[in-house]
mmCIF file of N, CA and C in Angstrom:
data_model
loop_
_atom_site.group_PDB
_atom_site.id
_atom_site.type_symbol
_atom_site.label_atom_id
_atom_site.label_comp_id
_atom_site.label_asym_id
_atom_site.label_seq_id
_atom_site.Cartn_x
_atom_site.Cartn_y
_atom_site.Cartn_z
ATOM 1 N N MET A 1 31.762 44.586 -54.867
ATOM 2 C CA MET A 1 30.876 45.453 -54.124
ATOM 3 C C MET A 1 29.443 45.308 -54.634
ATOM 4 N N PHE A 2 29.279 45.135 -55.944
ATOM 5 C CA PHE A 2 27.923 44.984 -56.474
ATOM 6 C C PHE A 2 27.268 43.718 -55.943
ATOM 7 N N SER A 3 28.042 42.651 -55.814
ATOM 8 C CA SER A 3 27.462 41.402 -55.299
ATOM 9 C C SER A 3 27.050 41.569 -53.842
ATOM 10 N N GLN A 4 27.791 42.370 -53.081
ATOM 11 C CA GLN A 4 27.416 42.627 -51.690
ATOM 12 C C GLN A 4 26.109 43.402 -51.630
ATOM 13 N N LEU A 5 25.977 44.407 -52.477
ATOM 14 C CA LEU A 5 24.747 45.194 -52.482
ATOM 15 C C LEU A 5 23.574 44.371 -52.989
ATOM 16 N N GLU A 6 23.836 43.487 -53.913
ATOM 17 C CA GLU A 6 22.774 42.633 -54.452
ATOM 18 C C GLU A 6 22.205 41.728 -53.360
ATOM 19 N N ARG A 7 23.083 41.213 -52.490
ATOM 20 C CA ARG A 7 22.614 40.346 -51.405
ATOM 21 C C ARG A 7 21.779 41.117 -50.397
ATOM 22 N N THR A 8 22.089 42.387 -50.169
ATOM 23 C CA THR A 8 21.295 43.158 -49.214
ATOM 24 C C THR A 8 19.906 43.422 -49.754
ATOM 25 N N VAL A 9 19.791 43.599 -51.058
ATOM 26 C CA VAL A 9 18.481 43.806 -51.662
ATOM 27 C C VAL A 9 17.649 42.539 -51.535
ATOM 28 N N MET A 10 18.288 41.389 -51.633
ATOM 29 C CA MET A 10 17.564 40.128 -51.557
ATOM 30 C C MET A 10 17.155 39.799 -50.120
ATOM 31 N N GLY A 11 17.681 40.501 -49.140
ATOM 32 C CA GLY A 11 17.240 40.296 -47.778
ATOM 33 C C GLY A 11 18.229 39.607 -46.864
ATOM 34 N N SER A 12 19.321 39.082 -47.374
ATOM 35 C CA SER A 12 20.283 38.438 -46.493
ATOM 36 C C SER A 12 21.283 39.477 -45.992
ATOM 37 N N PRO A 13 21.465 39.580 -44.687
ATOM 38 C CA PRO A 13 22.362 40.603 -44.146
ATOM 39 C C PRO A 13 23.830 40.288 -44.434
ATOM 40 N N LEU A 14 24.614 41.336 -44.519
ATOM 41 C CA LEU A 14 26.050 41.172 -44.734
ATOM 42 C C LEU A 14 26.726 40.806 -43.425
ATOM 43 N N PRO A 15 27.811 40.082 -43.490
ATOM 44 C CA PRO A 15 28.608 39.846 -42.282
ATOM 45 C C PRO A 15 29.169 41.178 -41.759
ATOM 46 N N PHE A 16 29.514 41.176 -40.485
ATOM 47 C CA PHE A 16 29.976 42.400 -39.832
ATOM 48 C C PHE A 16 31.202 42.987 -40.517
ATOM 49 N N GLY A 17 32.146 42.160 -40.896
ATOM 50 C CA GLY A 17 33.361 42.638 -41.551
ATOM 51 C C GLY A 17 33.082 43.332 -42.871
ATOM 52 N N GLN A 18 32.183 42.785 -43.651
ATOM 53 C CA GLN A 18 31.840 43.394 -44.928
ATOM 54 C C GLN A 18 31.048 44.680 -44.732
ATOM 55 N N SER A 19 30.242 44.735 -43.692
ATOM 56 C CA SER A 19 29.520 45.970 -43.385
ATOM 57 C C SER A 19 30.494 47.085 -43.034
ATOM 58 N N LEU A 20 31.528 46.746 -42.260
ATOM 59 C CA LEU A 20 32.540 47.749 -41.929
ATOM 60 C C LEU A 20 33.290 48.216 -43.163
ATOM 61 N N LEU A 21 33.568 47.306 -44.083
ATOM 62 C CA LEU A 21 34.260 47.695 -45.313
ATOM 63 C C LEU A 21 33.413 48.648 -46.153
ATOM 64 N N LEU A 22 32.108 48.459 -46.138
ATOM 65 C CA LEU A 22 31.230 49.352 -46.892
ATOM 66 C C LEU A 22 31.114 50.719 -46.228
ATOM 67 N N LEU A 23 31.159 50.759 -44.900
ATOM 68 C CA LEU A 23 30.968 52.010 -44.173
ATOM 69 C C LEU A 23 32.255 52.775 -43.915
ATOM 70 N N TRP A 24 33.413 52.130 -44.061
ATOM 71 C CA TRP A 24 34.673 52.755 -43.693
ATOM 72 C C TRP A 24 34.942 54.097 -44.382
ATOM 73 N N PRO A 25 34.675 54.259 -45.681
ATOM 74 C CA PRO A 25 34.936 55.577 -46.300
ATOM 75 C C PRO A 25 34.094 56.694 -45.681
ATOM 76 N N GLN A 26 32.827 56.427 -45.382
ATOM 77 C CA GLN A 26 31.972 57.449 -44.794
ATOM 78 C C GLN A 26 32.406 57.783 -43.369
ATOM 79 N N VAL A 27 32.787 56.766 -42.602
ATOM 80 C CA VAL A 27 33.215 56.987 -41.221
ATOM 81 C C VAL A 27 34.511 57.785 -41.193
ATOM 82 N N SER A 28 35.459 57.429 -42.017
ATOM 83 C CA SER A 28 36.734 58.152 -42.027
ATOM 84 C C SER A 28 36.542 59.588 -42.525
ATOM 85 N N ALA A 29 35.664 59.807 -43.485
ATOM 86 C CA ALA A 29 35.394 61.166 -43.954
ATOM 87 C C ALA A 29 34.720 61.996 -42.867
ATOM 88 N N LEU A 30 33.832 61.394 -42.110
ATOM 89 C CA LEU A 30 33.167 62.103 -41.011
ATOM 90 C C LEU A 30 34.162 62.495 -39.930
ATOM 91 N N ILE A 31 35.062 61.601 -39.590
ATOM 92 C CA ILE A 31 36.083 61.905 -38.580
ATOM 93 C C ILE A 31 37.024 62.992 -39.096
ATOM 94 N N ALA A 32 37.443 62.894 -40.346
ATOM 95 C CA ALA A 32 38.352 63.894 -40.914
ATOM 96 C C ALA A 32 37.690 65.270 -40.974
ATOM 97 N N ALA A 33 36.429 65.325 -41.371
ATOM 98 C CA ALA A 33 35.724 66.607 -41.434
ATOM 99 C C ALA A 33 35.566 67.208 -40.044
ATOM 100 N N SER A 34 35.282 66.379 -39.049
ATOM 101 C CA SER A 34 35.160 66.874 -37.675
ATOM 102 C C SER A 34 36.480 67.447 -37.186
ATOM 103 N N LEU A 35 37.583 66.763 -37.483
ATOM 104 C CA LEU A 35 38.891 67.269 -37.077
ATOM 105 C C LEU A 35 39.238 68.587 -37.770
ATOM 106 N N LEU A 36 38.897 68.702 -39.032
ATOM 107 C CA LEU A 36 39.158 69.950 -39.749
ATOM 108 C C LEU A 36 38.355 71.113 -39.181
ATOM 109 N N VAL A 37 37.092 70.879 -38.878
ATOM 110 C CA VAL A 37 36.253 71.939 -38.312
ATOM 111 C C VAL A 37 36.760 72.320 -36.926
ATOM 112 N N PHE A 38 37.083 71.338 -36.106
ATOM 113 C CA PHE A 38 37.597 71.630 -34.774
ATOM 114 C C PHE A 38 38.912 72.404 -34.852
ATOM 115 N N THR A 39 39.812 71.999 -35.742
ATOM 116 C CA THR A 39 41.093 72.681 -35.893
ATOM 117 C C THR A 39 40.888 74.122 -36.344
ATOM 118 N N GLY A 40 40.009 74.338 -37.298
ATOM 119 C CA GLY A 40 39.726 75.693 -37.752
ATOM 120 C C GLY A 40 39.139 76.562 -36.651
ATOM 121 N N ALA A 41 38.227 76.006 -35.867
ATOM 122 C CA ALA A 41 37.639 76.760 -34.761
ATOM 123 C C ALA A 41 38.671 77.056 -33.690
ATOM 124 N N TYR A 42 39.547 76.117 -33.416
ATOM 125 C CA TYR A 42 40.586 76.319 -32.404
ATOM 126 C C TYR A 42 41.573 77.401 -32.839
ATOM 127 N N ILE A 43 41.979 77.360 -34.097
ATOM 128 C CA ILE A 43 42.896 78.382 -34.608
ATOM 129 C C ILE A 43 42.235 79.756 -34.565
ATOM 130 N N GLY A 44 40.983 79.828 -34.965
ATOM 131 C CA GLY A 44 40.263 81.106 -34.889
ATOM 132 C C GLY A 44 40.142 81.613 -33.470
ATOM 133 N N PHE A 45 39.873 80.726 -32.539
ATOM 134 C CA PHE A 45 39.783 81.113 -31.133
ATOM 135 C C PHE A 45 41.126 81.624 -30.622
ATOM 136 N N GLN A 46 42.199 80.949 -30.954
ATOM 137 C CA GLN A 46 43.520 81.363 -30.490
ATOM 138 C C GLN A 46 43.912 82.722 -31.082
ATOM 139 N N ARG A 47 43.574 82.981 -32.312
ATOM 140 C CA ARG A 47 43.885 84.271 -32.919
ATOM 141 C C ARG A 47 43.129 85.404 -32.242
ATOM 142 N N ARG A 48 41.883 85.153 -31.855
ATOM 143 C CA ARG A 48 41.107 86.183 -31.143
ATOM 144 C C ARG A 48 41.678 86.421 -29.750
ATOM 145 N N GLU A 49 42.143 85.377 -29.109
ATOM 146 C CA GLU A 49 42.710 85.525 -27.757
ATOM 147 C C GLU A 49 44.008 86.316 -27.789
ATOM 148 N N ILE A 50 44.800 86.161 -28.839
ATOM 149 C CA ILE A 50 46.066 86.871 -28.933
ATOM 150 C C ILE A 50 45.826 88.366 -29.167
ATOM 151 N N ARG A 51 44.800 88.709 -29.940
ATOM 152 C CA ARG A 51 44.499 90.109 -30.248
ATOM 153 C C ARG A 51 44.074 90.896 -29.009
ATOM 154 N N THR A 52 43.378 90.258 -28.088
ATOM 155 C CA THR A 52 42.854 91.001 -26.934
ATOM 156 C C THR A 52 43.774 91.017 -25.765
#
């Protein structure tokens, strides 16, 4: 990973596959966080609907 970052500093772009490997943890965390927030909001909405 350090050699990949070193090449970006020098100005040569990474291949598409390596760029995806670098971004995959952030993308998966963003999707997981969105699903958790949506699930929590949906459960809260359903609980309010049952009460009324």
